Amino acid sequence: MVTFNLQIAPEPTMTVEAFTANGRPTLIRKQRTGSDIKLHPQASLDDDESESFSWELARQSMVGMSGGGLNICVEALDRHLGSSRAEHVAIRWLAAHGGLEEISFRLLAERANRFANVLQGLGLKRGDRLFLLAPRVPDLYAGVLGALRAGIVVAPMFSAFGPEPIATRMNLGSGVALLTTQALYRRKVEAVRLKIPSLHHVLLIDADPLDFPQACIDLNAMMKMASDRFDAVATRPDEMALLHFTSGTTGRPKGAIHVHEAVITHYATGKHALDLHEDDVFWCTADPGWVTGMSYGVITPLLHGVTMVVDEAEFDAERWYQTLQDQQVSVWYTAPTAIRMLMKAGAELARNFSFPKLRFIASVGEPLNPEAVWWGQEVFGMPIHDNWWQTETGGIMIANTLDMDIKPGSMGKPLPGVEACIVERLDDGGLRLIEQAGIEGELALKRGWPSMFRGYLNEDERYKKCFSGDQYLTGDLVRRDEDGYFWFIGRSDDVIKSAGHLIGPFEVESALMEHPAVVEVGVIGLPDPVLGERVKAFVSLRTAYVEGDALRHELLALARTKLGPAVAPREIAFVANLPRTRSGKIMRRLLRARELGLPEGDLSTLEGNS
Ligand code: AMP
C-alpha cells in the first residue's frame, strides 16, 4: 500500500501553468494561502517498477490458458476463483431508484457462464459480434464477460444513442445479437430492426411478458435454464475481443478492433496509473458504452480483484457525493465534465459529506482545467490526476500518477512501457521529430503496447493512415515541457468532444441533411464551460423554406430523435451558404474561427478565393 505524505506549500503565491479556453497553455499567477497543499506527490508507490518495466514482464502477470491462449474473462474472473477472493464483492450495484445488490466474483463468474451458454445455445460462434445497448445493470456486466468467455466479440454502444447511430454501428459491425432492455428496444431499435439484416437475436434484460416485443428473447428465462459452467474458449492473444466505435471527421464511424491481450495494458495501467490494490473500492463513473467505461469500468477493476461501484443512475451532484461517502470509495476515476458539474453545484454541497476513505482521484476524456485540479484539493483534500488516452490506444498512456508532482493543466508523463514523442507530419509521408521543449506538434506513440487497436473494421486504408513507420499518430496536438510533462493543445482534426464523448461532425451533418428544407450543413464544436464543447450546426436552406424558430426547433427535434441527446446539436444557426474548399469540403475550421472571432488562417483553398 502507499504511505501518505502530503506536503504543505510554504509560499502563498505560486505560478502554475494553466490551460486557457482557446486551448493554449499559458502561465497564470495563482493565489494560494499558506495552508494549501502544493501539488507534490500525493504518496509514493510501494512497488515502483517503472525502471524495470517491460510488456514481456507484464505479460507474466496473466493467468493465461493452455496452448498460449489468453482470454479477458479468464483474466478478470478465474484468477480469483481458486482463493477466498472468490467471495469478495466484485460489483456493488446501486439501482437508480434505490436498493443495492452485491455480486461476488464467484456469482459474477456463474452469471457470465450462464450468459456464455445462452449465446452458444442460440448458435453464436467464436468471432460473432454481440452489441450492447443497456443501462448500467448487472446483466450488462455478466453479458460482457460471458461473451468474451465464449470468444464472441463485444461491441458496446451508448444507451443515449438514437436509432440511426445504433443501426449504422450494428451494420458496420455485422451485429448478430443485441443485448438491451425492453424500453430501449421499443424506443430505439424496433423501428430500425429491419434495416439491420445481420441481427438475428435480441436479448431483453427485463422482458415484460404482458407486452413482449415480437422476435425477441427473454434473457432472464434463458439464464435460468442455462448451466452455470462454461469452459472458456482459449482465444489467441491477438484475437478480436472488443469493437469500439469512434468518430472521425469524415465518413462513417470507425470500428476500432481490440484484442484479448489488451488485458495486459488494463492490468498494468490499473496498477501504475490508478494504483489499484485489492482492498480498494473503485468507482469509474464512465458508461461501458464508451471505451473508458469498458476498459476501466468493467475489465480493470475485476483484474485487480477490487470492489467496483456501479451506479445505474445518471449524474446528480448530491447522489455522487453520497455514493463516494456511503460506499467508502477509495479510488475514483471520473471525467472533467462531471467535475465541472460538481464545481457548478458548489463546494458547500460537498461539505455535507466526508470522504475519509478516498485516497486517489483521476480524470480522463477531455482537458482538465487547472481550476478543477485545485478544486479537488479544496473539496476532497487531494488533487485530481489527469490522464490521457483514446479509443485507439485501448488503455491509459499518459498520466499524472500518485508519486508525481502535478502541474495543473498537464496530462502528465508517459506510463512505463509507453514511448511517446511529438512529431510534425512531412509532405512525403515521413515525420520530423520535435525534440525541443515547448514546441507544438502531434502526439505519436511507438507501436508495441498490448492494447493498441489492430485495425478499423473493414477499413485498412484508414488504419494504415494512422501510422508512419512504427509511430502511431494520435491526431492530438500537444507540447512537452522541460520536465517531460505533456500538455494538450487541441485536436488536429474537426472531431468534437462534448461531455467527454467524441462526436463526428459528419454523422450530425448527415442526419440534418435528411430534412427536406436543408441544402447543406456544417457542424462544429464550440467551447462550453461545462461540456467542454457543445455541438453547433450551421444550416443553409432551400429557397422554398423560411428560416425561423419553428424550423430551428423542428431540426433540433429531428436530430435528437435520430441521433439521441448525446450526439444531437444544441444550437442551430441559419446561414446563406457555407465556406467550402475548392474540392467542395465544408471548412469547419473557418466556421469555428469566424464564430469565435479567431484569426481565419490560411484561406488559399477556400472556394471563390483566387
Ligand atoms: P475517445 O477516443 O472518445 O476516448 O477520445 C479520445 C480523445 O479525447 C483524445 O484523442 C483527446 O483528444 C481527448 N482526450 C482524452 N483524454 C484527454 C485529456 N486528459 N486531456 C485532453 N484531451 C483528452
PDB file of N, CA, C and O in Angstrom, residues 25 36 57 61 88 92 106 120 125 168 205-206 318 351 353 391 396 434 460 521 530 606:
ATOM      1  N   PRO A  25      -1.768  26.706 -23.690  1.00  0.00           N
ATOM      2  CA  PRO A  25      -1.269  26.776 -22.331  1.00  0.00           C
ATOM      3  C   PRO A  25      -0.734  28.175 -22.045  1.00  0.00           C
ATOM      4  O   PRO A  25      -0.240  28.851 -22.952  1.00  0.00           O
ATOM      5  N   ASP A  36      -2.488  25.779   1.943  1.00  0.00           N
ATOM      6  CA  ASP A  36      -2.775  24.926   0.789  1.00  0.00           C
ATOM      7  C   ASP A  36      -1.663  23.918   0.553  1.00  0.00           C
ATOM      8  O   ASP A  36      -0.516  24.151   0.875  1.00  0.00           O
ATOM      9  N   LEU A  57       7.451  -8.633 -19.278  1.00  0.00           N
ATOM     10  CA  LEU A  57       7.295  -8.925 -17.847  1.00  0.00           C
ATOM     11  C   LEU A  57       5.835  -8.787 -17.433  1.00  0.00           C
ATOM     12  O   LEU A  57       5.300  -9.598 -16.672  1.00  0.00           O
ATOM     13  N   SER A  61       2.079 -11.427 -15.594  1.00  0.00           N
ATOM     14  CA  SER A  61       1.036 -11.291 -14.556  1.00  0.00           C
ATOM     15  C   SER A  61      -0.265 -11.946 -14.989  1.00  0.00           C
ATOM     16  O   SER A  61      -1.235 -11.975 -14.232  1.00  0.00           O
ATOM     17  N   HIS A  88     -15.360 -12.323  -2.404  1.00  0.00           N
ATOM     18  CA  HIS A  88     -15.252 -10.868  -2.260  1.00  0.00           C
ATOM     19  C   HIS A  88     -16.243 -10.200  -3.215  1.00  0.00           C
ATOM     20  O   HIS A  88     -16.553 -10.738  -4.279  1.00  0.00           O
ATOM     21  N   ARG A  92     -20.658  -3.780  -6.653  1.00  0.00           N
ATOM     22  CA  ARG A  92     -21.687  -3.273  -5.734  1.00  0.00           C
ATOM     23  C   ARG A  92     -22.573  -2.374  -6.581  1.00  0.00           C
ATOM     24  O   ARG A  92     -22.166  -1.290  -6.997  1.00  0.00           O
ATOM     25  N   ARG A 106     -17.451 -15.009  -7.512  1.00  0.00           N
ATOM     26  CA  ARG A 106     -17.987 -16.342  -7.851  1.00  0.00           C
ATOM     27  C   ARG A 106     -19.342 -16.217  -8.547  1.00  0.00           C
ATOM     28  O   ARG A 106     -19.575 -16.815  -9.589  1.00  0.00           O
ATOM     29  N   GLN A 120     -24.154 -19.428 -26.831  1.00  0.00           N
ATOM     30  CA  GLN A 120     -23.791 -20.627 -27.595  1.00  0.00           C
ATOM     31  C   GLN A 120     -25.049 -21.404 -28.007  1.00  0.00           C
ATOM     32  O   GLN A 120     -25.156 -21.885 -29.136  1.00  0.00           O
ATOM     33  N   LYS A 125     -21.249 -18.095 -32.724  1.00  0.00           N
ATOM     34  CA  LYS A 125     -19.959 -18.756 -32.830  1.00  0.00           C
ATOM     35  C   LYS A 125     -18.853 -17.778 -32.462  1.00  0.00           C
ATOM     36  O   LYS A 125     -19.054 -16.550 -32.489  1.00  0.00           O
ATOM     37  N   THR A 168     -26.370   2.277 -37.769  1.00  0.00           N
ATOM     38  CA  THR A 168     -25.102   2.443 -38.501  1.00  0.00           C
ATOM     39  C   THR A 168     -24.030   1.538 -37.916  1.00  0.00           C
ATOM     40  O   THR A 168     -23.337   0.798 -38.631  1.00  0.00           O
ATOM     41  N   ILE A 205     -33.166  -7.753 -21.337  1.00  0.00           N
ATOM     42  CA  ILE A 205     -32.766  -7.939 -19.946  1.00  0.00           C
ATOM     43  C   ILE A 205     -33.992  -8.002 -19.024  1.00  0.00           C
ATOM     44  O   ILE A 205     -34.014  -8.751 -18.070  1.00  0.00           O
ATOM     45  N   ASP A 206     -35.013  -7.192 -19.328  1.00  0.00           N
ATOM     46  CA  ASP A 206     -36.128  -7.063 -18.386  1.00  0.00           C
ATOM     47  C   ASP A 206     -37.459  -7.267 -19.098  1.00  0.00           C
ATOM     48  O   ASP A 206     -38.350  -6.431 -19.009  1.00  0.00           O
ATOM     49  N   GLU A 318     -25.579  15.581  -5.628  1.00  0.00           N
ATOM     50  CA  GLU A 318     -25.749  15.095  -4.257  1.00  0.00           C
ATOM     51  C   GLU A 318     -25.589  13.576  -4.187  1.00  0.00           C
ATOM     52  O   GLU A 318     -24.932  13.055  -3.290  1.00  0.00           O
ATOM     53  N   ARG A 351     -19.517  19.888   1.444  1.00  0.00           N
ATOM     54  CA  ARG A 351     -19.175  19.947   2.874  1.00  0.00           C
ATOM     55  C   ARG A 351     -20.166  19.181   3.741  1.00  0.00           C
ATOM     56  O   ARG A 351     -19.900  18.922   4.905  1.00  0.00           O
ATOM     57  N   PHE A 353     -20.723  16.191   3.334  1.00  0.00           N
ATOM     58  CA  PHE A 353     -20.299  14.785   3.264  1.00  0.00           C
ATOM     59  C   PHE A 353     -18.837  14.690   3.706  1.00  0.00           C
ATOM     60  O   PHE A 353     -18.124  15.687   3.725  1.00  0.00           O
ATOM     61  N   THR A 391      -9.713   5.940 -27.713  1.00  0.00           N
ATOM     62  CA  THR A 391     -10.274   4.638 -28.095  1.00  0.00           C
ATOM     63  C   THR A 391      -9.194   3.753 -28.726  1.00  0.00           C
ATOM     64  O   THR A 391      -9.081   2.569 -28.416  1.00  0.00           O
ATOM     65  N   ILE A 396      -4.829   3.630 -20.708  1.00  0.00           N
ATOM     66  CA  ILE A 396      -4.182   4.905 -20.339  1.00  0.00           C
ATOM     67  C   ILE A 396      -2.723   4.895 -20.819  1.00  0.00           C
ATOM     68  O   ILE A 396      -2.006   3.917 -20.620  1.00  0.00           O
ATOM     69  N   ILE A 434      10.093  16.353 -33.074  1.00  0.00           N
ATOM     70  CA  ILE A 434      10.284  17.630 -32.378  1.00  0.00           C
ATOM     71  C   ILE A 434      10.831  17.316 -30.987  1.00  0.00           C
ATOM     72  O   ILE A 434      10.115  16.766 -30.144  1.00  0.00           O
ATOM     73  N   ASP A 460      -8.898  -0.891 -44.047  1.00  0.00           N
ATOM     74  CA  ASP A 460      -7.450  -0.999 -43.919  1.00  0.00           C
ATOM     75  C   ASP A 460      -6.733   0.307 -44.226  1.00  0.00           C
ATOM     76  O   ASP A 460      -5.766   0.668 -43.562  1.00  0.00           O
ATOM     77  N   VAL A 521     -25.021  21.544 -44.544  1.00  0.00           N
ATOM     78  CA  VAL A 521     -24.827  21.711 -43.094  1.00  0.00           C
ATOM     79  C   VAL A 521     -23.341  21.622 -42.767  1.00  0.00           C
ATOM     80  O   VAL A 521     -22.625  20.793 -43.328  1.00  0.00           O
ATOM     81  N   VAL A 530     -19.179  23.864 -19.241  1.00  0.00           N
ATOM     82  CA  VAL A 530     -19.413  22.590 -18.545  1.00  0.00           C
ATOM     83  C   VAL A 530     -19.098  21.398 -19.438  1.00  0.00           C
ATOM     84  O   VAL A 530     -18.379  20.470 -19.056  1.00  0.00           O
ATOM     85  N   LEU A 606      -9.912  28.114 -49.991  1.00  0.00           N
ATOM     86  CA  LEU A 606     -11.335  28.487 -49.893  1.00  0.00           C
ATOM     87  C   LEU A 606     -11.922  28.719 -51.282  1.00  0.00           C
ATOM     88  O   LEU A 606     -11.349  29.445 -52.099  1.00  0.00           O
TER      89      LEU A 606
END
